[in-house]
PDB file of C-alpha atoms in Angstrom:
ATOM      1  CA  MET O   1       0.000   0.000   0.000  1.00 68.00           C
ATOM      2  CA  LYS O   2       1.221   3.486  -0.856  1.00 76.00           C
ATOM      3  CA  LYS O   3       2.205   5.476   2.241  1.00 78.00           C
ATOM      4  CA  THR O   4       0.159   8.656   2.206  1.00 88.00           C
ATOM      5  CA  LYS O   5       0.720  10.059   5.707  1.00 96.00           C
ATOM      6  CA  LYS O   6       4.000  10.891   7.449  1.00 98.00           C
ATOM      7  CA  ILE O   7       3.749  10.456  11.198  1.00 98.00           C
ATOM      8  CA  GLY O   8       6.454  11.395  13.706  1.00 98.00           C
ATOM      9  CA  ILE O   9       6.835   9.475  16.964  1.00 98.00           C
ATOM     10  CA  MET O  10       8.220  11.391  19.922  1.00 98.00           C
ATOM     11  CA  GLY O  11       8.630   8.831  22.679  1.00 95.00           C
ATOM     12  CA  GLY O  12      10.035   9.172  26.159  1.00 92.00           C
ATOM     13  CA  THR O  13       9.251   8.976  29.836  1.00 92.00           C
ATOM     14  CA  PHE O  14       8.340  12.704  29.833  1.00 96.00           C
ATOM     15  CA  ASN O  15       9.066  12.885  33.533  1.00 95.00           C
ATOM     16  CA  PRO O  16       8.311  15.768  33.144  1.00 97.00           C
ATOM     17  CA  ILE O  17       7.870  16.922  29.534  1.00 98.00           C
ATOM     18  CA  HIS O  18       9.741  20.193  28.814  1.00 98.00           C
ATOM     19  CA  PHE O  19      10.472  22.706  26.062  1.00 97.00           C
ATOM     20  CA  GLY O  20      13.344  20.577  24.705  1.00 94.00           C
ATOM     21  CA  HIS O  21      10.905  17.774  23.849  1.00 96.00           C
ATOM     22  CA  LEU O  22       8.414  20.179  22.275  1.00 97.00           C
ATOM     23  CA  LEU O  23      11.056  21.956  20.198  1.00 96.00           C
ATOM     24  CA  LEU O  24      12.326  18.597  18.904  1.00 95.00           C
ATOM     25  CA  GLY O  25       8.835  17.567  17.863  1.00 97.00           C
ATOM     26  CA  GLU O  26       8.196  20.886  16.121  1.00 97.00           C
ATOM     27  CA  THR O  27      11.544  20.772  14.313  1.00 96.00           C
ATOM     28  CA  ALA O  28      10.834  17.241  13.027  1.00 97.00           C
ATOM     29  CA  TYR O  29       7.362  18.306  11.890  1.00 98.00           C
ATOM     30  CA  GLU O  30       8.730  21.241   9.935  1.00 97.00           C
ATOM     31  CA  GLN O  31      12.001  19.804   8.607  1.00 96.00           C
ATOM     32  CA  PHE O  32      10.459  16.573   7.277  1.00 97.00           C
ATOM     33  CA  SER O  33       6.989  17.899   6.337  1.00 98.00           C
ATOM     34  CA  LEU O  34       5.239  15.512   8.707  1.00 98.00           C
ATOM     35  CA  ASP O  35       1.461  15.384   8.920  1.00 98.00           C
ATOM     36  CA  GLU O  36       1.423  14.795  12.666  1.00 98.00           C
ATOM     37  CA  VAL O  37       3.702  14.107  15.634  1.00 98.00           C
ATOM     38  CA  LEU O  38       2.609  11.554  18.244  1.00 98.00           C
ATOM     39  CA  PHE O  39       3.801  12.293  21.784  1.00 98.00           C
ATOM     40  CA  MET O  40       3.951   8.835  23.310  1.00 97.00           C
ATOM     41  CA  PRO O  41       4.868   8.377  26.987  1.00 96.00           C
ATOM     42  CA  THR O  42       6.516   5.032  27.587  1.00 91.00           C
ATOM     43  CA  LYS O  43       5.164   2.684  30.254  1.00 85.00           C
ATOM     44  CA  ASN O  44       8.016   0.513  31.515  1.00 68.00           C
ATOM     45  CA  PRO O  45      11.191   1.253  29.553  1.00 60.00           C
ATOM     46  CA  TYR O  46      13.787  -1.482  29.882  1.00 57.00           C
ATOM     47  CA  TYR O  47      16.563   1.109  30.264  1.00 56.00           C
ATOM     48  CA  LYS O  48      15.220   3.391  33.005  1.00 59.00           C
ATOM     49  CA  LYS O  49      13.539   3.222  36.413  1.00 60.00           C
ATOM     50  CA  LEU O  50      10.827   5.839  36.774  1.00 65.00           C
ATOM     51  CA  THR O  51      10.348   8.118  39.776  1.00 60.00           C
ATOM     52  CA  ASN O  52       8.054   6.234  42.139  1.00 58.00           C
ATOM     53  CA  SER O  53       5.975   9.214  43.283  1.00 75.00           C
ATOM     54  CA  VAL O  54       4.840  10.170  39.763  1.00 91.00           C
ATOM     55  CA  THR O  55       2.056   8.087  38.241  1.00 92.00           C
ATOM     56  CA  GLU O  56       1.324   7.216  34.627  1.00 92.00           C
ATOM     57  CA  GLU O  57      -1.713   9.474  34.942  1.00 95.00           C
ATOM     58  CA  ASP O  58       0.537  12.382  35.993  1.00 96.00           C
ATOM     59  CA  ARG O  59       2.845  11.915  33.016  1.00 96.00           C
ATOM     60  CA  MET O  60      -0.110  11.580  30.662  1.00 97.00           C
ATOM     61  CA  GLN O  61      -1.763  14.738  32.017  1.00 98.00           C
ATOM     62  CA  MET O  62       1.474  16.747  31.733  1.00 98.00           C
ATOM     63  CA  VAL O  63       1.986  15.706  28.096  1.00 98.00           C
ATOM     64  CA  GLN O  64      -1.607  16.556  27.216  1.00 98.00           C
ATOM     65  CA  LEU O  65      -1.299  19.971  28.868  1.00 98.00           C
ATOM     66  CA  ALA O  66       1.994  20.667  27.081  1.00 98.00           C
ATOM     67  CA  ILE O  67       0.757  19.887  23.566  1.00 98.00           C
ATOM     68  CA  ARG O  68      -2.870  21.000  23.646  1.00 98.00           C
ATOM     69  CA  ASP O  69      -2.262  24.306  21.856  1.00 97.00           C
ATOM     70  CA  ASN O  70      -0.488  22.644  18.899  1.00 98.00           C
ATOM     71  CA  SER O  71      -2.879  21.199  16.307  1.00 98.00           C
ATOM     72  CA  HIS O  72      -0.294  18.860  14.757  1.00 98.00           C
ATOM     73  CA  PHE O  73       0.817  17.352  18.078  1.00 98.00           C
ATOM     74  CA  THR O  74      -1.269  14.383  19.259  1.00 98.00           C
ATOM     75  CA  PHE O  75      -1.153  12.436  22.506  1.00 98.00           C
ATOM     76  CA  SER O  76      -0.773   8.669  22.085  1.00 98.00           C
ATOM     77  CA  GLY O  77      -1.400   6.160  24.863  1.00 96.00           C
ATOM     78  CA  GLU O  78      -0.066   3.339  22.657  1.00 95.00           C
ATOM     79  CA  GLU O  79       2.645   2.299  25.130  1.00 94.00           C
ATOM     80  CA  LEU O  80       0.848   3.209  28.362  1.00 93.00           C
ATOM     81  CA  ASP O  81      -2.000   0.891  27.337  1.00 91.00           C
ATOM     82  CA  ARG O  82       0.296  -2.144  27.089  1.00 87.00           C
ATOM     83  CA  GLU O  83       1.369  -4.290  30.012  1.00 84.00           C
ATOM     84  CA  GLY O  84       4.938  -5.315  30.734  1.00 80.00           C
ATOM     85  CA  THR O  85       8.196  -3.878  29.433  1.00 82.00           C
ATOM     86  CA  THR O  86       7.900  -1.440  26.547  1.00 84.00           C
ATOM     87  CA  TYR O  87       9.767  -2.226  23.332  1.00 91.00           C
ATOM     88  CA  THR O  88       9.846   0.065  20.302  1.00 94.00           C
ATOM     89  CA  VAL O  89       9.578  -2.856  17.876  1.00 96.00           C
ATOM     90  CA  GLU O  90       6.190  -3.841  19.327  1.00 95.00           C
ATOM     91  CA  THR O  91       4.945  -0.249  19.158  1.00 96.00           C
ATOM     92  CA  LEU O  92       5.929   0.103  15.496  1.00 97.00           C
ATOM     93  CA  THR O  93       4.483  -3.308  14.624  1.00 97.00           C
ATOM     94  CA  ASN O  94       1.122  -2.417  16.173  1.00 96.00           C
ATOM     95  CA  LEU O  95       1.000   1.007  14.531  1.00 97.00           C
ATOM     96  CA  THR O  96       1.986  -0.325  11.103  1.00 96.00           C
ATOM     97  CA  GLU O  97      -0.611  -3.091  11.216  1.00 96.00           C
ATOM     98  CA  ARG O  98      -3.374  -0.665  12.174  1.00 96.00           C
ATOM     99  CA  ASN O  99      -2.306   2.116   9.806  1.00 95.00           C
ATOM    100  CA  PRO O 100      -0.672   0.594   6.704  1.00 95.00           C
ATOM    101  CA  ASP O 101      -0.995   3.913   4.840  1.00 95.00           C
ATOM    102  CA  CYS O 102       1.323   5.706   7.312  1.00 97.00           C
ATOM    103  CA  ALA O 103       5.093   6.115   7.125  1.00 97.00           C
ATOM    104  CA  TYR O 104       6.606   6.454  10.597  1.00 98.00           C
ATOM    105  CA  TYR O 105       9.467   8.747  11.576  1.00 98.00           C
ATOM    106  CA  PHE O 106      11.000   7.839  14.922  1.00 98.00           C
ATOM    107  CA  ILE O 107      12.596  10.818  16.691  1.00 97.00           C
ATOM    108  CA  MET O 108      15.534  10.072  18.979  1.00 93.00           C
ATOM    109  CA  GLY O 109      18.550  11.692  20.585  1.00 89.00           C
ATOM    110  CA  ALA O 110      22.090  10.905  19.488  1.00 89.00           C
ATOM    111  CA  ASP O 111      22.645   8.807  22.636  1.00 88.00           C
ATOM    112  CA  SER O 112      19.912   6.391  21.538  1.00 91.00           C
ATOM    113  CA  LEU O 113      21.489   5.894  18.127  1.00 93.00           C
ATOM    114  CA  TYR O 114      24.750   4.809  19.754  1.00 93.00           C
ATOM    115  CA  HIS O 115      22.827   2.146  21.718  1.00 94.00           C
ATOM    116  CA  ILE O 116      20.300   1.102  19.070  1.00 96.00           C
ATOM    117  CA  GLU O 117      22.003  -2.253  18.458  1.00 97.00           C
ATOM    118  CA  SER O 118      21.088  -3.248  22.020  1.00 95.00           C
ATOM    119  CA  TRP O 119      17.383  -2.709  21.268  1.00 95.00           C
ATOM    120  CA  LYS O 120      15.041  -5.650  20.764  1.00 95.00           C
ATOM    121  CA  ASP O 121      14.872  -6.561  17.034  1.00 97.00           C
ATOM    122  CA  THR O 122      17.002  -3.615  15.892  1.00 97.00           C
ATOM    123  CA  GLU O 123      16.786  -4.615  12.235  1.00 97.00           C
ATOM    124  CA  LYS O 124      12.991  -4.764  12.297  1.00 98.00           C
ATOM    125  CA  VAL O 125      12.768  -1.339  13.979  1.00 98.00           C
ATOM    126  CA  LEU O 126      14.972   0.145  11.268  1.00 98.00           C
ATOM    127  CA  GLN O 127      12.855  -1.421   8.529  1.00 97.00           C
ATOM    128  CA  MET O 128       9.603  -0.030   9.925  1.00 97.00           C
ATOM    129  CA  ALA O 129      10.642   3.567  10.586  1.00 98.00           C
ATOM    130  CA  VAL O 130      12.803   6.366   9.279  1.00 98.00           C
ATOM    131  CA  ILE O 131      15.079   7.493  12.124  1.00 98.00           C
ATOM    132  CA  LEU O 132      15.428  11.211  12.872  1.00 97.00           C
ATOM    133  CA  VAL O 133      18.434  11.871  15.095  1.00 94.00           C
ATOM    134  CA  ALA O 134      18.806  15.015  17.154  1.00 89.00           C
ATOM    135  CA  GLY O 135      22.400  15.829  17.957  1.00 74.00           C
ATOM    136  CA  ARG O 136      23.638  18.429  20.387  1.00 61.00           C
ATOM    137  CA  GLY O 137      24.895  21.333  18.324  1.00 55.00           C
ATOM    138  CA  ASP O 138      26.508  20.589  14.970  1.00 55.00           C
ATOM    139  CA  LEU O 139      26.669  17.153  13.403  1.00 61.00           C
ATOM    140  CA  SER O 140      29.845  15.721  14.925  1.00 71.00           C
ATOM    141  CA  SER O 141      32.131  13.398  12.964  1.00 78.00           C
ATOM    142  CA  SER O 142      31.416  10.725  15.587  1.00 86.00           C
ATOM    143  CA  LEU O 143      27.634  10.936  15.085  1.00 88.00           C
ATOM    144  CA  SER O 144      28.054  11.159  11.327  1.00 89.00           C
ATOM    145  CA  SER O 145      30.127   7.947  11.420  1.00 92.00           C
ATOM    146  CA  GLN O 146      27.520   6.189  13.579  1.00 93.00           C
ATOM    147  CA  ILE O 147      24.719   7.175  11.178  1.00 94.00           C
ATOM    148  CA  GLU O 148      26.734   5.851   8.227  1.00 95.00           C
ATOM    149  CA  TYR O 149      27.575   2.623  10.069  1.00 96.00           C
ATOM    150  CA  ILE O 150      23.956   1.858  11.050  1.00 97.00           C
ATOM    151  CA  GLU O 151      22.614   2.825   7.609  1.00 97.00           C
ATOM    152  CA  ASN O 152      25.057   0.530   5.823  1.00 97.00           C
ATOM    153  CA  LYS O 153      24.720  -2.400   8.216  1.00 97.00           C
ATOM    154  CA  TYR O 154      20.908  -2.437   8.353  1.00 97.00           C
ATOM    155  CA  ASP O 155      19.986  -0.698   5.093  1.00 97.00           C
ATOM    156  CA  ALA O 156      18.348   1.951   7.305  1.00 98.00           C
ATOM    157  CA  SER O 157      17.136   5.455   6.558  1.00 97.00           C
ATOM    158  CA  ILE O 158      18.573   7.883   9.127  1.00 97.00           C
ATOM    159  CA  HIS O 159      18.493  11.671   8.969  1.00 95.00           C
ATOM    160  CA  PHE O 160      19.987  14.374  11.174  1.00 91.00           C
ATOM    161  CA  LEU O 161      17.429  16.585  12.861  1.00 92.00           C
ATOM    162  CA  ASN O 162      18.696  20.137  12.694  1.00 89.00           C
ATOM    163  CA  SER O 163      17.097  21.331  15.918  1.00 85.00           C
ATOM    164  CA  PRO O 164      18.249  24.290  18.018  1.00 84.00           C
ATOM    165  CA  SER O 165      19.906  22.934  21.134  1.00 80.00           C
ATOM    166  CA  LEU O 166      18.130  23.534  24.443  1.00 84.00           C
ATOM    167  CA  GLU O 167      20.188  22.271  27.359  1.00 87.00           C
ATOM    168  CA  ILE O 168      17.167  21.216  29.411  1.00 93.00           C
ATOM    169  CA  SER O 169      16.772  17.835  31.089  1.00 93.00           C
ATOM    170  CA  SER O 170      13.928  16.284  33.051  1.00 94.00           C
ATOM    171  CA  ASN O 171      16.484  15.133  35.606  1.00 94.00           C
ATOM    172  CA  ASP O 172      17.632  18.716  36.219  1.00 96.00           C
ATOM    173  CA  ILE O 173      14.025  19.927  36.489  1.00 97.00           C
ATOM    174  CA  ARG O 174      13.339  17.297  39.160  1.00 95.00           C
ATOM    175  CA  ARG O 175      16.535  18.309  41.001  1.00 96.00           C
ATOM    176  CA  ARG O 176      15.540  21.982  40.882  1.00 97.00           C
ATOM    177  CA  ILE O 177      12.123  21.222  42.361  1.00 96.00           C
ATOM    178  CA  ARG O 178      13.671  19.223  45.211  1.00 95.00           C
ATOM    179  CA  ALA O 179      16.088  22.097  45.857  1.00 96.00           C
ATOM    180  CA  GLY O 180      13.342  24.722  45.769  1.00 96.00           C
ATOM    181  CA  GLU O 181      14.803  26.394  42.660  1.00 98.00           C
ATOM    182  CA  SER O 182      12.785  27.974  39.851  1.00 98.00           C
ATOM    183  CA  ILE O 183      11.704  25.869  36.864  1.00 98.00           C
ATOM    184  CA  ARG O 184      10.109  28.796  35.065  1.00 97.00           C
ATOM    185  CA  TYR O 185      10.903  28.959  31.310  1.00 97.00           C
ATOM    186  CA  LEU O 186      12.028  25.313  31.266  1.00 98.00           C
ATOM    187  CA  LEU O 187       8.586  23.881  30.540  1.00 98.00           C
ATOM    188  CA  PRO O 188       5.081  25.126  29.691  1.00 98.00           C
ATOM    189  CA  ARG O 189       3.352  27.143  32.411  1.00 98.00           C
ATOM    190  CA  GLU O 190       0.449  24.644  32.547  1.00 98.00           C
ATOM    191  CA  VAL O 191       2.875  21.804  33.256  1.00 98.00           C
ATOM    192  CA  GLU O 192       4.649  23.849  35.944  1.00 98.00           C
ATOM    193  CA  GLU O 193       1.284  24.567  37.599  1.00 98.00           C
ATOM    194  CA  TYR O 194       0.317  20.884  37.447  1.00 98.00           C
ATOM    195  CA  ILE O 195       3.607  19.873  39.115  1.00 97.00           C
ATOM    196  CA  TYR O 196       3.163  22.305  41.995  1.00 97.00           C
ATOM    197  CA  GLU O 197      -0.564  21.618  42.400  1.00 97.00           C
ATOM    198  CA  HIS O 198       0.077  17.867  42.686  1.00 96.00           C
ATOM    199  CA  LYS O 199       3.300  18.297  44.704  1.00 95.00           C
ATOM    200  CA  LEU O 200       5.355  16.216  42.259  1.00 95.00           C
ATOM    201  CA  TYR O 201       9.120  15.620  42.536  1.00 95.00           C
ATOM    202  CA  ILE O 202       9.453  17.217  45.994  1.00 90.00           C
ATOM    203  CA  MET O 203      10.888  14.013  47.497  1.00 84.00           C
TER     204      MET O 203
END
């Protein structure tokens, strides 16, 4: 079937979602003429333990608040709705089976590309999605070499995402909250209000 829609997938724990995530999604949408970007919180990533005090509902609410004023950003509960450990290959398989007319563009940071061979069914992931890689700053020779290596080994389609670099991390936001420091201008105001209203990340 001819692929008629180009859909970006912006996955992550979003614990909490911040302007870096949103800027990445917007850059992918614009640079690759996507029809839509799915913001997809992960349930149980195999690589990361989530903060115990923050629920799936909290992460879902924060993502929905962050993207609600952008008509081409859509919340997806695809991974939250599944039980067990979350694997990208299963997500892409499910999406492709349900929407055979869609071409998927998986947005990731450079760190993920360096570890992609440790993912479950790496080759299948790379067959089902175009990979958009966000580097920090300019395209380094190291990242360029990794892109070339993965493309050649797996016959993959990988592109560099030319996004402005925002040095914001969810980990630093959580640290700032615990320390009583300001998180203003690091994430949308609605998300900041939700965090304080629900007393998230204070422990």
